[in-house]
Amino acid sequence: MRFFFSLILIFLFSGMLEAVPISWSISGPEGISVETHFSSSELLLSDTLTVDLKLIYPLTYQIDPAQLEKALLHHSLLQIAPFELVNSTREDKKDAVQQTELHYELRPQLEGSFPLTFMAISFLPQQAEAAPVELISPIVTMQVTMIPQTLSSPLVPSAVLPLSQTLPIEINTDNAAHLLADDQEASRNVKLMQERMFPWLEVIVVAVLALFLLALRYAPIQNFIPKESSEAKELRLRRETTSQILSLQEGGIPTTELYGRLSDILRQFFEERFQLEATTQTTPEFLKDLIADPRFSTETKTLLAEILVEGDLAKFALQSSSQDDFKRVQQGALVWLGDK
């Protein structure tokens, strides 16, 4: 007898502990109080959770409903929100004190156990000299489960298969309909979870594409340009330098300026081809480095010394030079470029 009585009590209490509503209240200074009611502690994915928040505070204080809603829906950025806000309403009553009632309707998005809280509920004073009041909201854990798969009606037993009958066995029509309904319910649950899963694959694809575009954007352009060989570079520089020297034959340019241009062209060639600081050095400095460099022959050093020194003398009007003198120097530079 006691055993059956115990079973009845366990059954009753287990029913009472399942999916019970949760309420709590807290009080603070200045007559401020907060009451909260959650409609249930256990939900199905198809259910709706109702949260009622009642705030009582002096008329000289105010609240921030947007902050309360943000705190209630707070979740990790690495997953979708476990609850979706379906609807929210506000009711205000003013008498000797301010009474505000906030009502939220939430729909679960994921299966599992999720905490809900309003965090720190702030009451902000309207006077600058008064201090704000904060009441810490308790944390309520919500258990969300999948929609249960149940048969709409008990299976109808089929007739016993006689020993003389062979496979395949034809299933009863009613049983087939029930099995099809169960299969559709399972498919609906799987599809629902897939829709509410965090899109990790899309995030990874977008991140890889973004990293590729950043690498393409900031990678040195030289890495994508074929490197010029030493022989090709020297040939190109000699052709460009020869073309520039030949352009100095055009009339109308003073001889002193022709010498200066010829000197600059040759200096630029030596700087690009042999990495000498020719364009920033004086003639004596450049000739000193040139003579000390074993890469150049005595003929090259003598010819360049003659061209640069004579050019400086003419450029600074230390020596009178005619067009014929310049053509002789110019021809020597062209011969040297053609021989190399």
GROMACS .gro file of C-alpha atoms in nm:
model
  340
    1MET     CA    1   0.000   0.000   0.000
    2ARG     CA    2   0.278   0.239   0.091
    3PHE     CA    3   0.454   0.155  -0.235
    4PHE     CA    4   0.153   0.255  -0.445
    5PHE     CA    5   0.102   0.569  -0.234
    6SER     CA    6   0.466   0.665  -0.295
    7LEU     CA    7   0.427   0.613  -0.668
    8ILE     CA    8   0.122   0.841  -0.670
    9LEU     CA    9   0.312   1.115  -0.481
   10ILE     CA   10   0.612   1.091  -0.715
   11PHE     CA   11   0.381   1.114  -1.014
   12LEU     CA   12   0.202   1.419  -0.876
   13PHE     CA   13   0.519   1.603  -0.776
   14SER     CA   14   0.693   1.526  -1.106
   15GLY     CA   15   0.398   1.676  -1.288
   16MET     CA   16   0.413   1.984  -1.068
   17LEU     CA   17   0.787   2.034  -1.123
   18GLU     CA   18   0.761   2.012  -1.499
   19ALA     CA   19   0.738   2.338  -1.697
   20VAL     CA   20   0.639   2.553  -1.400
   21PRO     CA   21   0.630   2.935  -1.429
   22ILE     CA   22   0.901   3.133  -1.253
   23SER     CA   23   0.853   3.460  -1.063
   24TRP     CA   24   1.082   3.673  -0.852
   25SER     CA   25   1.086   4.021  -0.701
   26ILE     CA   26   1.357   4.247  -0.561
   27SER     CA   27   1.346   4.582  -0.383
   28GLY     CA   28   1.589   4.871  -0.360
   29PRO     CA   29   1.622   5.221  -0.211
   30GLU     CA   30   1.388   5.510  -0.288
   31GLY     CA   31   1.090   5.272  -0.291
   32ILE     CA   32   1.210   5.105  -0.613
   33SER     CA   33   1.100   4.747  -0.675
   34VAL     CA   34   1.105   4.498  -0.963
   35GLU     CA   35   0.878   4.200  -1.024
   36THR     CA   36   0.937   3.949  -1.305
   37HIS     CA   37   0.730   3.657  -1.426
   38PHE     CA   38   0.839   3.391  -1.679
   39SER     CA   39   0.551   3.184  -1.814
   40SER     CA   40   0.751   2.858  -1.812
   41SER     CA   41   1.091   2.710  -1.743
   42GLU     CA   42   1.068   2.440  -2.013
   43LEU     CA   43   0.972   2.502  -2.373
   44LEU     CA   44   0.932   2.326  -2.703
   45LEU     CA   45   1.072   2.484  -3.019
   46SER     CA   46   0.715   2.557  -3.123
   47ASP     CA   47   0.620   2.729  -2.794
   48THR     CA   48   0.621   3.097  -2.705
   49LEU     CA   49   0.772   3.228  -2.382
   50THR     CA   50   0.605   3.524  -2.211
   51VAL     CA   51   0.814   3.749  -1.986
   52ASP     CA   52   0.643   4.017  -1.776
   53LEU     CA   53   0.850   4.286  -1.604
   54LYS     CA   54   0.686   4.522  -1.353
   55LEU     CA   55   0.888   4.823  -1.237
   56ILE     CA   56   0.784   5.060  -0.957
   57TYR     CA   57   0.998   5.371  -0.901
   58PRO     CA   58   0.965   5.740  -0.805
   59LEU     CA   59   0.850   5.997  -1.060
   60THR     CA   60   1.194   6.157  -1.044
   61TYR     CA   61   1.355   5.847  -1.200
   62GLN     CA   62   1.336   5.694  -1.546
   63ILE     CA   63   1.428   5.364  -1.715
   64ASP     CA   64   1.577   5.261  -2.048
   65PRO     CA   65   1.349   4.996  -2.209
   66ALA     CA   66   1.588   4.949  -2.503
   67GLN     CA   67   1.869   4.851  -2.264
   68LEU     CA   68   1.642   4.605  -2.085
   69GLU     CA   69   1.539   4.443  -2.413
   70LYS     CA   70   1.904   4.422  -2.524
   71ALA     CA   71   2.003   4.254  -2.196
   72LEU     CA   72   1.718   4.003  -2.221
   73LEU     CA   73   1.818   3.901  -2.576
   74HIS     CA   74   2.194   3.907  -2.508
   75HIS     CA   75   2.383   3.609  -2.657
   76SER     CA   76   2.723   3.507  -2.787
   77LEU     CA   77   2.823   3.647  -3.125
   78LEU     CA   78   2.942   3.299  -3.230
   79GLN     CA   79   2.587   3.161  -3.250
   80ILE     CA   80   2.244   3.277  -3.348
   81ALA     CA   81   2.018   3.418  -3.080
   82PRO     CA   82   1.860   3.139  -2.874
   83PHE     CA   83   1.541   3.348  -2.848
   84GLU     CA   84   1.370   3.572  -3.101
   85LEU     CA   85   1.161   3.870  -2.991
   86VAL     CA   86   0.813   3.829  -3.138
   87ASN     CA   87   0.637   4.118  -2.968
   88SER     CA   88   0.686   4.370  -2.687
   89THR     CA   89   0.443   4.610  -2.521
   90ARG     CA   90   0.465   4.876  -2.250
   91GLU     CA   91   0.206   5.004  -2.004
   92ASP     CA   92   0.263   5.309  -1.780
   93LYS     CA   93   0.065   5.416  -1.476
   94LYS     CA   94   0.136   5.733  -1.281
   95ASP     CA   95   0.010   5.805  -0.933
   96ALA     CA   96   0.227   5.883  -0.634
   97VAL     CA   97   0.490   5.664  -0.803
   98GLN     CA   98   0.564   5.555  -1.156
   99GLN     CA   99   0.459   5.201  -1.249
  100THR     CA  100   0.581   5.054  -1.578
  101GLU     CA  101   0.490   4.710  -1.708
  102LEU     CA  102   0.690   4.559  -1.995
  103HIS     CA  103   0.565   4.248  -2.169
  104TYR     CA  104   0.782   4.038  -2.402
  105GLU     CA  105   0.693   3.744  -2.623
  106LEU     CA  106   0.993   3.527  -2.712
  107ARG     CA  107   1.018   3.234  -2.951
  108PRO     CA  108   1.300   2.979  -2.898
  109GLN     CA  109   1.541   2.930  -3.188
  110LEU     CA  110   1.772   2.654  -3.063
  111GLU     CA  111   1.749   2.337  -2.861
  112GLY     CA  112   1.934   2.334  -2.530
  113SER     CA  113   1.965   2.511  -2.197
  114PHE     CA  114   1.990   2.893  -2.214
  115PRO     CA  115   2.007   3.159  -1.938
  116LEU     CA  116   1.779   3.462  -1.943
  117THR     CA  117   1.836   3.774  -1.735
  118PHE     CA  118   1.786   4.150  -1.743
  119MET     CA  119   2.136   4.189  -1.592
  120ALA     CA  120   2.161   4.524  -1.409
  121ILE     CA  121   1.829   4.711  -1.418
  122SER     CA  122   1.918   5.081  -1.401
  123PHE     CA  123   1.695   5.358  -1.272
  124LEU     CA  124   1.834   5.693  -1.384
  125PRO     CA  125   1.755   6.009  -1.185
  126GLN     CA  126   1.628   6.317  -1.363
  127GLN     CA  127   1.815   6.545  -1.120
  128ALA     CA  128   2.188   6.566  -1.164
  129GLU     CA  129   2.259   6.560  -0.790
  130ALA     CA  130   2.076   6.227  -0.733
  131ALA     CA  131   2.256   5.894  -0.771
  132PRO     CA  132   2.134   5.621  -1.009
  133VAL     CA  133   1.997   5.297  -0.866
  134GLU     CA  134   2.081   4.951  -1.001
  135LEU     CA  135   1.909   4.625  -0.912
  136ILE     CA  136   2.076   4.301  -1.021
  137SER     CA  137   1.838   4.065  -1.199
  138PRO     CA  138   1.857   3.692  -1.117
  139ILE     CA  139   1.944   3.445  -1.394
  140VAL     CA  140   1.669   3.208  -1.507
  141THR     CA  141   1.763   2.895  -1.702
  142MET     CA  142   1.529   2.792  -1.984
  143GLN     CA  143   1.526   2.437  -2.115
  144VAL     CA  144   1.427   2.415  -2.483
  145THR     CA  145   1.356   2.074  -2.635
  146MET     CA  146   1.262   1.945  -2.979
  147ILE     CA  147   0.902   1.896  -3.079
  148PRO     CA  148   0.814   1.541  -2.963
  149GLN     CA  149   0.726   1.286  -3.226
  150THR     CA  150   0.403   1.115  -3.126
  151LEU     CA  151   0.163   0.893  -3.313
  152SER     CA  152  -0.172   1.051  -3.381
  153SER     CA  153  -0.340   0.723  -3.288
  154PRO     CA  154  -0.224   0.380  -3.173
  155LEU     CA  155  -0.107   0.140  -3.441
  156VAL     CA  156  -0.365  -0.103  -3.570
  157PRO     CA  157  -0.226  -0.455  -3.549
  158SER     CA  158  -0.214  -0.643  -3.878
  159ALA     CA  159  -0.320  -0.998  -3.920
  160VAL     CA  160  -0.068  -1.267  -3.833
  161LEU     CA  161   0.129  -1.371  -4.140
  162PRO     CA  162   0.047  -1.732  -4.233
  163LEU     CA  163   0.339  -1.967  -4.276
  164SER     CA  164   0.242  -2.028  -4.636
  165GLN     CA  165   0.274  -1.658  -4.732
  166THR     CA  166   0.609  -1.529  -4.854
  167LEU     CA  167   0.772  -1.185  -4.847
  168PRO     CA  168   0.721  -0.901  -4.924
  169ILE     CA  169   0.465  -0.828  -4.656
  170GLU     CA  170   0.214  -0.551  -4.732
  171ILE     CA  171   0.188  -0.301  -4.444
  172ASN     CA  172  -0.149  -0.203  -4.309
  173THR     CA  173  -0.286   0.119  -4.466
  174ASP     CA  174  -0.345   0.292  -4.131
  175ASN     CA  175   0.001   0.202  -4.004
  176ALA     CA  176   0.159   0.331  -4.325
  177ALA     CA  177  -0.015   0.667  -4.280
  178HIS     CA  178   0.108   0.696  -3.920
  179LEU     CA  179   0.467   0.608  -4.018
  180LEU     CA  180   0.456   0.865  -4.298
  181ALA     CA  181   0.334   1.133  -4.054
  182ASP     CA  182   0.612   1.048  -3.809
  183ASP     CA  183   0.872   1.064  -4.087
  184GLN     CA  184   0.744   1.406  -4.196
  185GLU     CA  185   0.759   1.530  -3.835
  186ALA     CA  186   1.120   1.413  -3.802
  187SER     CA  187   1.214   1.578  -4.133
  188ARG     CA  188   1.050   1.901  -4.019
  189ASN     CA  189   1.252   1.899  -3.694
  190VAL     CA  190   1.579   1.839  -3.882
  191LYS     CA  191   1.502   2.112  -4.134
  192LEU     CA  192   1.410   2.352  -3.853
  193MET     CA  193   1.742   2.292  -3.676
  194GLN     CA  194   1.937   2.330  -4.001
  195GLU     CA  195   1.771   2.665  -4.068
  196ARG     CA  196   1.860   2.789  -3.720
  197MET     CA  197   2.218   2.664  -3.715
  198PHE     CA  198   2.495   2.925  -3.726
  199PRO     CA  199   2.618   2.950  -4.091
  200TRP     CA  200   2.978   2.843  -4.023
  201LEU     CA  201   3.043   2.736  -4.383
  202GLU     CA  202   2.937   3.074  -4.524
  203VAL     CA  203   3.146   3.258  -4.262
  204ILE     CA  204   3.457   3.051  -4.346
  205VAL     CA  205   3.412   3.106  -4.721
  206VAL     CA  206   3.372   3.481  -4.675
  207ALA     CA  207   3.675   3.497  -4.441
  208VAL     CA  208   3.898   3.305  -4.685
  209LEU     CA  209   3.783   3.526  -4.973
  210ALA     CA  210   3.850   3.840  -4.768
  211LEU     CA  211   4.200   3.720  -4.675
  212PHE     CA  212   4.274   3.642  -5.040
  213LEU     CA  213   4.160   3.988  -5.150
  214LEU     CA  214   4.369   4.153  -4.875
  215ALA     CA  215   4.675   3.954  -4.978
  216LEU     CA  216   4.615   4.048  -5.340
  217ARG     CA  217   4.567   4.412  -5.245
  218TYR     CA  218   4.878   4.455  -5.031
  219ALA     CA  219   5.116   4.212  -5.205
  220PRO     CA  220   5.407   4.388  -5.380
  221ILE     CA  221   5.330   4.446  -5.745
  222GLN     CA  222   5.683   4.336  -5.833
  223ASN     CA  223   5.592   3.980  -5.734
  224PHE     CA  224   5.349   3.962  -6.026
  225ILE     CA  225   5.582   4.123  -6.284
  226PRO     CA  226   5.842   3.902  -6.458
  227LYS     CA  227   6.190   4.001  -6.344
  228GLU     CA  228   6.408   4.159  -6.610
  229SER     CA  229   6.740   3.983  -6.673
  230SER     CA  230   7.068   4.171  -6.635
  231GLU     CA  231   7.145   4.147  -7.007
  232ALA     CA  232   6.799   4.270  -7.108
  233LYS     CA  233   6.819   4.559  -6.861
  234GLU     CA  234   7.161   4.670  -6.993
  235LEU     CA  235   7.043   4.652  -7.353
  236ARG     CA  236   6.732   4.855  -7.272
  237LEU     CA  237   6.932   5.121  -7.082
  238ARG     CA  238   7.188   5.154  -7.366
  239ARG     CA  239   6.912   5.199  -7.622
  240GLU     CA  240   6.734   5.461  -7.412
  241THR     CA  241   7.060   5.646  -7.338
  242THR     CA  242   7.165   5.641  -7.705
  243SER     CA  243   6.825   5.778  -7.807
  244GLN     CA  244   6.853   6.060  -7.551
  245ILE     CA  245   7.207   6.154  -7.665
  246LEU     CA  246   7.101   6.157  -8.031
  247SER     CA  247   6.816   6.393  -7.944
  248LEU     CA  248   7.078   6.651  -7.836
  249GLN     CA  249   7.162   6.714  -8.204
  250GLU     CA  250   6.854   6.929  -8.244
  251GLY     CA  251   6.948   7.290  -8.311
  252GLY     CA  252   6.865   7.597  -8.110
  253ILE     CA  253   7.015   7.474  -7.781
  254PRO     CA  254   7.322   7.658  -7.637
  255THR     CA  255   7.641   7.458  -7.624
  256THR     CA  256   7.678   7.496  -7.247
  257GLU     CA  257   7.331   7.347  -7.196
  258LEU     CA  258   7.411   7.060  -7.435
  259TYR     CA  259   7.713   6.967  -7.223
  260GLY     CA  260   7.504   6.977  -6.907
  261ARG     CA  261   7.236   6.750  -7.057
  262LEU     CA  262   7.494   6.505  -7.189
  263SER     CA  263   7.656   6.485  -6.844
  264ASP     CA  264   7.319   6.423  -6.676
  265ILE     CA  265   7.227   6.148  -6.927
  266LEU     CA  266   7.553   5.962  -6.872
  267ARG     CA  267   7.531   5.996  -6.495
  268GLN     CA  268   7.176   5.857  -6.499
  269PHE     CA  269   7.294   5.558  -6.707
  270PHE     CA  270   7.572   5.473  -6.464
  271GLU     CA  271   7.342   5.503  -6.163
  272GLU     CA  272   7.074   5.272  -6.305
  273ARG     CA  273   7.312   5.022  -6.466
  274PHE     CA  274   7.595   5.002  -6.212
  275GLN     CA  275   7.424   5.140  -5.892
  276LEU     CA  276   7.670   5.429  -5.857
  277GLU     CA  277   7.559   5.751  -5.688
  278ALA     CA  278   7.639   5.942  -6.005
  279THR     CA  279   7.348   6.189  -6.007
  280THR     CA  280   7.416   6.318  -5.654
  281GLN     CA  281   7.797   6.343  -5.672
  282THR     CA  282   8.021   6.613  -5.805
  283THR     CA  283   8.239   6.531  -6.106
  284PRO     CA  284   8.556   6.474  -5.895
  285GLU     CA  285   8.366   6.246  -5.652
  286PHE     CA  286   8.209   6.047  -5.934
  287LEU     CA  287   8.538   6.008  -6.124
  288LYS     CA  288   8.711   5.897  -5.802
  289ASP     CA  289   8.458   5.616  -5.753
  290LEU     CA  290   8.472   5.532  -6.123
  291ILE     CA  291   8.853   5.498  -6.126
  292ALA     CA  292   8.846   5.280  -5.811
  293ASP     CA  293   8.582   5.047  -5.959
  294PRO     CA  294   8.745   4.738  -6.121
  295ARG     CA  295   8.445   4.677  -6.345
  296PHE     CA  296   8.547   4.954  -6.587
  297SER     CA  297   8.838   4.946  -6.831
  298THR     CA  298   9.104   5.218  -6.857
  299GLU     CA  299   8.953   5.326  -7.192
  300THR     CA  300   8.611   5.377  -7.032
  301LYS     CA  301   8.753   5.573  -6.738
  302THR     CA  302   8.959   5.800  -6.970
  303LEU     CA  303   8.669   5.865  -7.207
  304LEU     CA  304   8.423   5.949  -6.930
  305ALA     CA  305   8.675   6.169  -6.751
  306GLU     CA  306   8.729   6.364  -7.073
  307ILE     CA  307   8.357   6.401  -7.140
  308LEU     CA  308   8.263   6.506  -6.785
  309VAL     CA  309   8.558   6.741  -6.729
  310GLU     CA  310   8.516   6.911  -7.067
  311GLY     CA  311   8.146   6.934  -7.005
  312ASP     CA  312   8.197   7.104  -6.668
  313LEU     CA  313   8.443   7.352  -6.819
  314ALA     CA  314   8.195   7.446  -7.090
  315LYS     CA  315   7.893   7.440  -6.855
  316PHE     CA  316   8.053   7.680  -6.608
  317ALA     CA  317   8.201   7.898  -6.889
  318LEU     CA  318   8.557   7.816  -6.791
  319GLN     CA  319   8.633   7.719  -7.149
  320SER     CA  320   8.481   7.822  -7.480
  321SER     CA  321   8.340   7.530  -7.680
  322SER     CA  322   8.187   7.523  -8.024
  323GLN     CA  323   7.923   7.298  -8.173
  324ASP     CA  324   8.199   7.093  -8.337
  325ASP     CA  325   8.363   7.035  -7.999
  326PHE     CA  326   8.034   6.914  -7.858
  327LYS     CA  327   7.969   6.684  -8.155
  328ARG     CA  328   8.312   6.526  -8.103
  329VAL     CA  329   8.235   6.458  -7.736
  330GLN     CA  330   7.886   6.338  -7.824
  331GLN     CA  331   8.020   6.101  -8.086
  332GLY     CA  332   8.270   5.956  -7.837
  333ALA     CA  333   7.984   5.880  -7.594
  334LEU     CA  334   7.780   5.713  -7.872
  335VAL     CA  335   8.075   5.501  -7.981
  336TRP     CA  336   8.134   5.390  -7.622
  337LEU     CA  337   7.767   5.294  -7.580
  338GLY     CA  338   7.767   5.104  -7.909
  339ASP     CA  339   8.079   4.906  -7.827
  340LYS     CA  340   7.958   4.792  -7.484
   0.00000   0.00000   0.00000
